[in-house]
XYZ file of C-alpha atoms in Angstrom:
557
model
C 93.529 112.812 54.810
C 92.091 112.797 58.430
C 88.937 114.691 58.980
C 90.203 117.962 61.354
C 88.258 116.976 64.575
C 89.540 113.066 64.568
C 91.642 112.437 67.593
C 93.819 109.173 68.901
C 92.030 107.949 71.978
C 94.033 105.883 74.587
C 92.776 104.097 77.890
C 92.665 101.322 80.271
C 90.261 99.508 81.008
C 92.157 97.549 83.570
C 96.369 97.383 84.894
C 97.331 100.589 85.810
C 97.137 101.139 89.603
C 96.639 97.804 90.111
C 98.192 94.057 89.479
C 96.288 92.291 87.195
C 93.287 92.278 84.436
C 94.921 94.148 81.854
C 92.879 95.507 79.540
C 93.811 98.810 76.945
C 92.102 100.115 74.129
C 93.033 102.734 70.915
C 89.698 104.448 69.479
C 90.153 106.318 66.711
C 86.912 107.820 64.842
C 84.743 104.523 64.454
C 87.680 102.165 64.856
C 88.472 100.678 68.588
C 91.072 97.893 69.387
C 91.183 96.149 72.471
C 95.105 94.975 73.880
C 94.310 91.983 76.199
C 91.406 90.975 78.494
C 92.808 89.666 81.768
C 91.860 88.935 85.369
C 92.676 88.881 88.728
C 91.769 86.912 92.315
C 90.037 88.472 95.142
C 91.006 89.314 97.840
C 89.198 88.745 101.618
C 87.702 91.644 101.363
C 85.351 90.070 98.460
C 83.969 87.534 99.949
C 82.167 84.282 97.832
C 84.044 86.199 94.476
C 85.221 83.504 92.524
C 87.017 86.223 90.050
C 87.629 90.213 89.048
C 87.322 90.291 85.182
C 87.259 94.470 83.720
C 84.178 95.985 83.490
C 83.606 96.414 79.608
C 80.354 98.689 79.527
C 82.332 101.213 77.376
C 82.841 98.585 74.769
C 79.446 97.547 74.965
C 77.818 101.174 74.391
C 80.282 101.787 71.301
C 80.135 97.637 70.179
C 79.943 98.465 66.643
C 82.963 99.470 67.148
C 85.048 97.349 67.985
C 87.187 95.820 65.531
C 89.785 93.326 67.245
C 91.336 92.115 70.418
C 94.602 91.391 70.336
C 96.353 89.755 73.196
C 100.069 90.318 74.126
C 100.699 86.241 75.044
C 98.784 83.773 77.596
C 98.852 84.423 81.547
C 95.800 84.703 83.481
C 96.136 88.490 83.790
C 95.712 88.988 80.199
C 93.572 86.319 78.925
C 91.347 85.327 82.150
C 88.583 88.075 81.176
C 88.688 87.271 77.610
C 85.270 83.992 77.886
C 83.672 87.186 79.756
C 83.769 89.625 77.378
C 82.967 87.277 74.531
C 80.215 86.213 76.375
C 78.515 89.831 75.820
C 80.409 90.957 72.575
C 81.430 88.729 69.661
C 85.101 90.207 68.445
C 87.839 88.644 66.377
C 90.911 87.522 68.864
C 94.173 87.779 67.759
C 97.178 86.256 69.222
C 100.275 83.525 68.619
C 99.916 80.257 68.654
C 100.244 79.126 72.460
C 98.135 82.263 73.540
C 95.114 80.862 70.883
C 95.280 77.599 72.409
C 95.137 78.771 75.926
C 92.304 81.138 74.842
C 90.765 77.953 73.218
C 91.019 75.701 76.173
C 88.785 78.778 77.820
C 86.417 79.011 75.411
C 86.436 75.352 75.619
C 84.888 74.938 78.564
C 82.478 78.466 78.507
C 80.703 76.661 75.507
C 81.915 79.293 73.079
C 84.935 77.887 70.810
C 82.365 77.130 68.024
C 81.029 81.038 67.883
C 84.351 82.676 68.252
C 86.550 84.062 65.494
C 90.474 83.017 66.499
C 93.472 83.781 64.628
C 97.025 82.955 64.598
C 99.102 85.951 64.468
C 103.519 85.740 64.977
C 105.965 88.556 64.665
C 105.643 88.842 60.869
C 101.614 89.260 61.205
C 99.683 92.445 60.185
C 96.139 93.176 61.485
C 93.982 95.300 59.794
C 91.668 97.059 61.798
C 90.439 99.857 60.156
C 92.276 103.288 60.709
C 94.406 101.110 62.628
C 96.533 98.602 61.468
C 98.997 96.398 64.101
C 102.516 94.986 62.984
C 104.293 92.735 65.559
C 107.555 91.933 67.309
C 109.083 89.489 69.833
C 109.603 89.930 73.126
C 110.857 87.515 75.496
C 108.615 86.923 79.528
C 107.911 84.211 81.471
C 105.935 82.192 78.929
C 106.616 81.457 75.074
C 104.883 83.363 72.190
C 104.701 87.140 73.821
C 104.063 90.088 71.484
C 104.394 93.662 71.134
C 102.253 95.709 69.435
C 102.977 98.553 66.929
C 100.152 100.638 65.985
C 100.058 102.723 62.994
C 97.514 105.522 63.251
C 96.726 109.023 61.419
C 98.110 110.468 64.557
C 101.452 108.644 64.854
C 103.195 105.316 65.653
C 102.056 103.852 68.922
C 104.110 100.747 70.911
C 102.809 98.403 73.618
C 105.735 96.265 74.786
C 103.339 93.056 76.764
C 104.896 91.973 79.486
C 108.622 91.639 78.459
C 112.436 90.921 79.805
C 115.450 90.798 77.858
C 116.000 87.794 78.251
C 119.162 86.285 76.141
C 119.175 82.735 76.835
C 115.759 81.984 77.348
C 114.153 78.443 78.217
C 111.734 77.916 74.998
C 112.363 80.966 72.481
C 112.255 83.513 71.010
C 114.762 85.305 71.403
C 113.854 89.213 72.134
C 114.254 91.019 68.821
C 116.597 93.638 69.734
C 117.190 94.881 65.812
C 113.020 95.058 65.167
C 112.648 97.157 68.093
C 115.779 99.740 67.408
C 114.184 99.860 63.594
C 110.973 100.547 64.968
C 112.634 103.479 67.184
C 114.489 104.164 64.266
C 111.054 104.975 62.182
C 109.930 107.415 64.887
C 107.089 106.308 67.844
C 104.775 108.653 68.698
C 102.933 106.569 71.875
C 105.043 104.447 74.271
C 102.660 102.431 76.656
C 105.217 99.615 78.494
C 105.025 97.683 81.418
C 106.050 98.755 84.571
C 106.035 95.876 87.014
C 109.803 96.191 88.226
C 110.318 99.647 87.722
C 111.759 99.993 91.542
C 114.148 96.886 91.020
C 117.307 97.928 90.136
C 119.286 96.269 87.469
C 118.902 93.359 85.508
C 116.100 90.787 85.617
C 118.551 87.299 85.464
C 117.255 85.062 83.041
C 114.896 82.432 83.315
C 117.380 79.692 82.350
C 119.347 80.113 86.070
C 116.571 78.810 88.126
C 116.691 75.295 86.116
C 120.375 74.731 87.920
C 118.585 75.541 91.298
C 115.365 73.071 90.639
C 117.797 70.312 89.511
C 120.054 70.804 92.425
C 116.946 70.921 94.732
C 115.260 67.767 93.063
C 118.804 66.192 93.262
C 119.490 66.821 97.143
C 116.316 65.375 97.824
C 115.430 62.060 99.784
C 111.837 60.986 99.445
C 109.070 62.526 97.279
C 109.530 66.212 95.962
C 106.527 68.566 95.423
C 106.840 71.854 93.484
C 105.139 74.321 92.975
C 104.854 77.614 90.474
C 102.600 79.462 88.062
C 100.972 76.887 85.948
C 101.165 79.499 82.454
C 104.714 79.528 83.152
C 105.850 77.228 80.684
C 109.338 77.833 80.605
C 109.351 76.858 84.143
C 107.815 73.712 83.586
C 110.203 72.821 80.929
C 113.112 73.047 83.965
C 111.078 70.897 86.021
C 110.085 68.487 83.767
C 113.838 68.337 82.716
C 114.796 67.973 86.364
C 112.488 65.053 86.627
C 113.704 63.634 83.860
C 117.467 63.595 84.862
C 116.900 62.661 88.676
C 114.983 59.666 87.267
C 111.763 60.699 89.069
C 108.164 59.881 87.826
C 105.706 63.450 87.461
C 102.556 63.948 88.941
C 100.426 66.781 88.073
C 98.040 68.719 90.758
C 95.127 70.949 89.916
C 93.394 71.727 86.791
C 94.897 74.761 85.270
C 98.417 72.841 85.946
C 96.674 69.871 83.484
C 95.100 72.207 80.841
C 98.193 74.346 80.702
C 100.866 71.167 80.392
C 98.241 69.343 77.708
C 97.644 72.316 75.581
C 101.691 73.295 75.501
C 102.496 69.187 74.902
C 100.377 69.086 71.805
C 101.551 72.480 70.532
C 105.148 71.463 70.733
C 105.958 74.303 73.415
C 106.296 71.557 76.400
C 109.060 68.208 75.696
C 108.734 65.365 77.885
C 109.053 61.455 77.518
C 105.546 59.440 77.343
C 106.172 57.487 80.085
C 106.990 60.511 82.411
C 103.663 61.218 83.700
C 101.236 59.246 86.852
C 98.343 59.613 88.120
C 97.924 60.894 91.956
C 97.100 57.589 92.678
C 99.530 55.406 91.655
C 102.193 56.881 93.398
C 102.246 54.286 95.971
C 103.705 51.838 93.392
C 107.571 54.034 93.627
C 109.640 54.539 95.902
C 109.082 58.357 97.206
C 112.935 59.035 95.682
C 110.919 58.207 92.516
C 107.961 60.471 92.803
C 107.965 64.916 91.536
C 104.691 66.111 92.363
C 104.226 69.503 90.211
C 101.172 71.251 91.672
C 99.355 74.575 91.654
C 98.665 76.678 94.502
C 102.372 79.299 94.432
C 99.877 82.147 95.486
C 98.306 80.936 98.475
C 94.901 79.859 96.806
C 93.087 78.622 99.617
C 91.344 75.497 97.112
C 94.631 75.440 95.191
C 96.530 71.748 95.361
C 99.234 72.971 97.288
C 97.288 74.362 100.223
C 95.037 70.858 100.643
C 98.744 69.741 100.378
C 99.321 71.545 103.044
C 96.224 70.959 104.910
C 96.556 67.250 104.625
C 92.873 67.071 102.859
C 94.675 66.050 99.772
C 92.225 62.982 98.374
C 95.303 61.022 96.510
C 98.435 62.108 98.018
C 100.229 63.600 101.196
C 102.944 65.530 102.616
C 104.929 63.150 104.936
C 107.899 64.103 107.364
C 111.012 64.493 105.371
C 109.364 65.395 101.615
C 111.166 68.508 99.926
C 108.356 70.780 99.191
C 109.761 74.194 96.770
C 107.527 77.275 95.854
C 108.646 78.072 92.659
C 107.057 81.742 92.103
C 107.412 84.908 94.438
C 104.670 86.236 95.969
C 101.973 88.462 94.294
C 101.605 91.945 96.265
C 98.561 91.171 98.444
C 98.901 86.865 98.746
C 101.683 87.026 101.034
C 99.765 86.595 104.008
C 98.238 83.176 102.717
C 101.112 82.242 101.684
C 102.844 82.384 104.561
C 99.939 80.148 106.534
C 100.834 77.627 104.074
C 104.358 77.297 104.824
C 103.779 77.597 108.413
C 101.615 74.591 107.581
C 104.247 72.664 105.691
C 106.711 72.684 108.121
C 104.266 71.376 110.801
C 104.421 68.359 108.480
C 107.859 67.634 108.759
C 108.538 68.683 105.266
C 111.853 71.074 104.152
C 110.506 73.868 102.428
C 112.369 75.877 100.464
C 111.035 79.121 98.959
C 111.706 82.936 98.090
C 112.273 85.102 95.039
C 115.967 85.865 93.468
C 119.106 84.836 95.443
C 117.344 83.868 98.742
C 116.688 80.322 97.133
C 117.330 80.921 93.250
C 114.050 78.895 92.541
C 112.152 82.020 90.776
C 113.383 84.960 89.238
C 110.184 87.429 87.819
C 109.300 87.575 84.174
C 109.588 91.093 84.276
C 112.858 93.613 83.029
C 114.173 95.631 85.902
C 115.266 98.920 85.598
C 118.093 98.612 83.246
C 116.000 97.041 80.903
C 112.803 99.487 81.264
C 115.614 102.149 80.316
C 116.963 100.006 77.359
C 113.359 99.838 76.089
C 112.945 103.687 76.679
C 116.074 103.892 74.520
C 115.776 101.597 71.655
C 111.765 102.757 71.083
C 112.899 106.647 71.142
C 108.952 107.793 71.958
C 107.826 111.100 72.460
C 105.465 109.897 75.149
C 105.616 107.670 77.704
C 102.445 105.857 79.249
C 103.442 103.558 82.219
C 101.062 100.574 82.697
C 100.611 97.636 84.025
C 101.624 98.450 87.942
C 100.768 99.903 90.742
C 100.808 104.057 91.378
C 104.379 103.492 92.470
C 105.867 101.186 89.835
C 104.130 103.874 87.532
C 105.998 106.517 88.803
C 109.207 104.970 89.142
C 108.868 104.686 85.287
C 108.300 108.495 84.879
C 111.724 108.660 86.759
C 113.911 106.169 84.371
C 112.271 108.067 81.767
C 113.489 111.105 83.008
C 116.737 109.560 83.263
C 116.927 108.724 79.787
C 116.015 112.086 78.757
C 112.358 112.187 77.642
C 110.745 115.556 79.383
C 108.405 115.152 82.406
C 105.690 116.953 81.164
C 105.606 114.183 78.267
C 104.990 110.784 80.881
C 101.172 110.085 81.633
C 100.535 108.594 84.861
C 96.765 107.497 84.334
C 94.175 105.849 85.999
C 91.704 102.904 84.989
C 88.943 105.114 82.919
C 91.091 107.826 82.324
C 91.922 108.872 78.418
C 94.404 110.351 76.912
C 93.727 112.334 73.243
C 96.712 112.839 70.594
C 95.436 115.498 68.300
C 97.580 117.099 65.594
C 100.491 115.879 67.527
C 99.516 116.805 70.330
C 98.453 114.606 73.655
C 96.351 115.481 76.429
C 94.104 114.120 79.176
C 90.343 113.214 77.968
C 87.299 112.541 79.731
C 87.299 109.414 81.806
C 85.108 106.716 80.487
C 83.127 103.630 82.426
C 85.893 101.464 84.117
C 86.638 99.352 87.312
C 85.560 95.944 88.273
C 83.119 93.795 87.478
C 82.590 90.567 89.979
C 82.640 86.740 88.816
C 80.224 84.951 91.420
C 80.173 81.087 89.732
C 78.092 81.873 87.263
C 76.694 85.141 87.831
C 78.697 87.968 85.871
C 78.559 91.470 87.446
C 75.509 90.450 89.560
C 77.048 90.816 92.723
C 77.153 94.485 93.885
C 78.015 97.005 96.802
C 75.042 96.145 99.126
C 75.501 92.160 98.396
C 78.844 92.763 99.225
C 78.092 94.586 102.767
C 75.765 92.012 103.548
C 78.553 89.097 103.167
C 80.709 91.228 105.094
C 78.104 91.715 107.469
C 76.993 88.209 107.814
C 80.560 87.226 108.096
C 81.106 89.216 110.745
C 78.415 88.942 112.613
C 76.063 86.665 111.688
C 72.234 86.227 111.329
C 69.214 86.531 113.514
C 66.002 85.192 111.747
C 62.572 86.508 113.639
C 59.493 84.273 112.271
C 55.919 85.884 113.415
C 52.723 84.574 112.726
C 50.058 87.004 112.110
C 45.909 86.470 111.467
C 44.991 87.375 108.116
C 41.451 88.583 109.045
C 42.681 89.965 113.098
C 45.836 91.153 112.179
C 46.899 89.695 116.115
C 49.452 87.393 116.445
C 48.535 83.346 116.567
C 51.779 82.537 117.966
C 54.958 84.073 120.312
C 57.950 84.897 117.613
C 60.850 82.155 117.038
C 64.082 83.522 116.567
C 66.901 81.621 114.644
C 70.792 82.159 115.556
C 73.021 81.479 112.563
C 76.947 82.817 112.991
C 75.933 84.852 115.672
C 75.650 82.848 119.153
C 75.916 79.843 120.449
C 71.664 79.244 121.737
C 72.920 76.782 124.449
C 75.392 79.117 126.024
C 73.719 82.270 125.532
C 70.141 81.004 127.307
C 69.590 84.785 129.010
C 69.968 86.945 125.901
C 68.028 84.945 123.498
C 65.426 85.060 126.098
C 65.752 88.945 125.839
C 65.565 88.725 122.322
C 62.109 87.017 122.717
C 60.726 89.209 124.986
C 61.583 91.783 122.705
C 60.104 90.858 119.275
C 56.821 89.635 120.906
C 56.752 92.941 123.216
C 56.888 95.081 119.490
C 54.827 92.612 117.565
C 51.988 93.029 120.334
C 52.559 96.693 120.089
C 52.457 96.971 116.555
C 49.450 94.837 116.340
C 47.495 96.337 118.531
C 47.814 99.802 117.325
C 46.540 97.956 113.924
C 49.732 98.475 112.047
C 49.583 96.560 108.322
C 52.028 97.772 106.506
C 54.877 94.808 106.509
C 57.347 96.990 105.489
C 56.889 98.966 109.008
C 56.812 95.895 110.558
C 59.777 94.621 109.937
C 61.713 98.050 110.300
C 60.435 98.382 113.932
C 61.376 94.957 114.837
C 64.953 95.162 113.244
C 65.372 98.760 115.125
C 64.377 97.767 118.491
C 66.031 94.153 118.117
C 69.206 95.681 116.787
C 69.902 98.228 119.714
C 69.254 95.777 122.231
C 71.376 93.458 121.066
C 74.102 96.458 120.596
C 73.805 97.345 124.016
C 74.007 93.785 125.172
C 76.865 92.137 122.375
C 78.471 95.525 121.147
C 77.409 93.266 117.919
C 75.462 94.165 115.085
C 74.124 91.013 113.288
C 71.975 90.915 110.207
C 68.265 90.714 111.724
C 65.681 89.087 108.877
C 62.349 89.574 109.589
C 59.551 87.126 108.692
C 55.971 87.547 108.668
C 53.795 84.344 107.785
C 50.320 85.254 107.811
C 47.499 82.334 108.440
């Protein structure tokens, strides 16, 4: 029997109003389970970020807690967080069997594989996490091995579908099990949270299997060397191109790391099927003919390090992009890369290459991992709920949800459109909105995690914008006068040679306030350097309209 003030506690941590580093928990009494610890790439506005990773300070205040996290399957948005979190809490990680090995490969190189309890979990699993015990059932997505999640709790059966399509002929199985999720409906769910990625895209999602025609037809058609690009965690996409390789008699080069890790990882799993002798090395390309060479590379997103933009760059080390080469993006565009992107194919035809690229029917190379509307609805309708939490989208995927679920007949007043940090409470059958709890994003900076903040973050924008201007003075210890006139240092923000007449301003300035400061026998550094970045900054405002970052010095002697 539940104690009478024990409530069901839902949130996200991360992937709602946003795309990317998923991250959900269930707390109920001293019992929390984490669903999936993912990241995301910055954007310009983050400048020197390497990566976005949740910020898991609620987990950390109620560690003890913590019983299990159990991820959904193995793309970057739902695993890429997880070496971060372990790195601060040590939790069990459930997941099937490619997920584990991706997760490995991670841990792998973060030095902590050896300290890290894994298991191996499929659709027939059961996790036992205290109040809260997990069942299992197969969905299909872009990559092999995805989960949902049932959730058996004193307050009611509660279902997160993973990223999932209904996929019926699908690349590398399984098949989506149709008859698990209509007897899970059947048994009554309390909780719904599903994705919500193309809630505005009406219709079907086609199935994965119709872009292999279109890469074999493209790898066919082609005259000299063929590079491709997509998502390296999509497997089943890398299946069709290996298999187009394979029938157009072409050798296979890979490009970039996670493109290697990924394609090693699924080979020795048995998730990936190629022959031995399919696979070169960048460098030996030169030995074929270019008919003979498939170049598989990362980079679909724009990545400005990625393969396919030094590709496109011609900074490539090993191999280039000649006139003539059929270059194909694979993947669609992420909301927010589209710009960088772009640049790249703007680059690709100044090479001479024929591009070809765009989601759906525009080139039938990529078709999203993600059910449309039809099959949002279908999932709406074969899991019955009484509640309805859209996640994993943006504000307006999330609310197109709320509308197919009004379509299908669950009441308005019963769909939660949250926020990261918000909670919602089920209580004697009841659901509400909680408090909010510690959420948002915490900033990978090489190896610095969450060190780099607001003002560190203004002052790269800053010095990106505007640049530097050092002022070095050299005071007497025992006079407090100056031994020497101030050097200033331009970094970013002009050119010294062609800007003779205000640098000389500049210098008139600082040693014009240094003298005054001295002489009225001002000590305190602090003061100092506030005066000379005040009257250095509006005279350089009033000359530039610029306003650099000025870094005062003091050496004293």
């Amino acid at each position: 029997m539940k104690p009478t003030n024990s409530k069901l506690l839902i949130s996200a941590l991360g992937g709602v109003n946003e795309i990317g580093k998923n991250m959900y928990l269930l707390q109920y009494d001293e019992d929390i389970v984490v669903i999936d610890c993912g990241s995301k790439f910055p954007d310009e506005n983050l400048p020197g970020i390497d990566l976005i990773v949740p910020d898991v300070s609620y987990l950390l205040e109620n560690q003890e807690k913590v019983r299990a996290l159990i991820v959904t399957h193995g793309h970057e948005d739902h695993i890429g967080g997880i070496p971060y979190l372990l790195k601060q809490l040590n939790v069990p990680v459930y997941g099937a069997r490619l997920t584990i090995g991706l997760i490995e490969g991670k841990l792998r190189e973060h030095g902590l594989k050896d300290r890290t309890e894994l298991h191996v979990i499929n659709a027939e699993s059961t996790v036992d996490a205290g109040s809260i015990q997990a069942s299992f059932f197969a969905t299909s997505h872009s990559i092999p091995d995805c989960l949902g999640i049932v959730f058996e709790t004193p307050e009611g059966r509660v279902v997160h579908t993973g990223d999932f399509k209904f996929d019926m002929s699908p690349v590398v199985g399984p098949y989506p099990d149709l008859h698990r999720m209509a007897e899970i409906g059947k048994q009554g769910v309390k909780v719904l949270l599903s994705e919500s990625t193309n809630a505005g895209r009406p219709g079907f999602t086609p199935s994965e299997r119709s872009v292999g025609d279109h890469i074999l037809e493209g790898f066919s058609k082609a005259r000299q060397q063929v590079f491709i690009s997509t998502f390296a965690s999509n497997v089943n996409r890398v299946q069709q191109i290996v298999d187009a390789a394979v029938q157009t008699g072409r050798k296979l080069v890979l490009l970039g790391r996670s493109m290697i890790n990924v394609v090693s990882i699924a080979r020795e799993l048995g998730y990936l099927t190629m022959p031995e002798d399919l696979l070169i090395d960048a460098g030996d390309t030169e030995k074929y003919p270019p008919e003979k060479i498939a170049v598989l590379c990362t980079g679909s997103q724009g990545e400005p390090m990625a393969a396919l933009a030094r590709l496109a760059s011609s900074s490539h080390r090993q191999i280039e992009i000649l006139p003539g080469d059929t270059v194909i993006i694979a993947a669609g565009a992420i909301p927010g890369n589209e710009r960088n992107l772009a640049q790249i194919i703007d680059n690709l035809y100044v090479l001479g290459a024929k591009v070809i690229y765009g989601s759906g029917t525009t080139s039938g190379m990529h078709v999203s991992g993600h059910g449309s509307q039809e099959e949002l609805k279908l999932m709406l309708t074969l899991m019955k709920p009484e509640y309805l939490i859209p996640v994993h989208g943006e504000f307006r995927m999330l609310y197109e949800h709320r509308l197919l679920a009004e379509a299908v007949g669950i009441p308005n007043d019963n769909v939660y459109i949250i926020r990261n940090g918000d909670t919602v409470e089920l209580k004697n059958g009841q659901m509400s909105l909680g408090d909010r709890i510690p959420s948002g994003h915490t900033l990978v900076d090489g190896l610095g995690i969450g060190d780099v903040g607001n003002i560190v973050l203004r002052d790269r924008k800053q010095l990106s914008s505007d640049g530097m201007l050092i002022v070095v003075t050299t005071l007497s210890k025992s006079e407090g006068r100056m031994l020497a006139p101030p050097e200033v240092i331009s970094r970013g923000f002009v050119y010294v040679r062609d800007s003779e007449q205000l640098m000389r301003q500049i210098y008139e300035q600082a040693e014009t306030t240094m003298e005054e400061l001295t002489e009225s026998g001002a000590s305190n550094w602090g003061l100092i350097k506030q005066k000379l970045k005040d009257h250095l900054g509006k005279l350089i405002y009033n000359q530039t309209q610029r306003r650099p970052m000025i870094l005062p010095i003091i050496i004293e002697v």
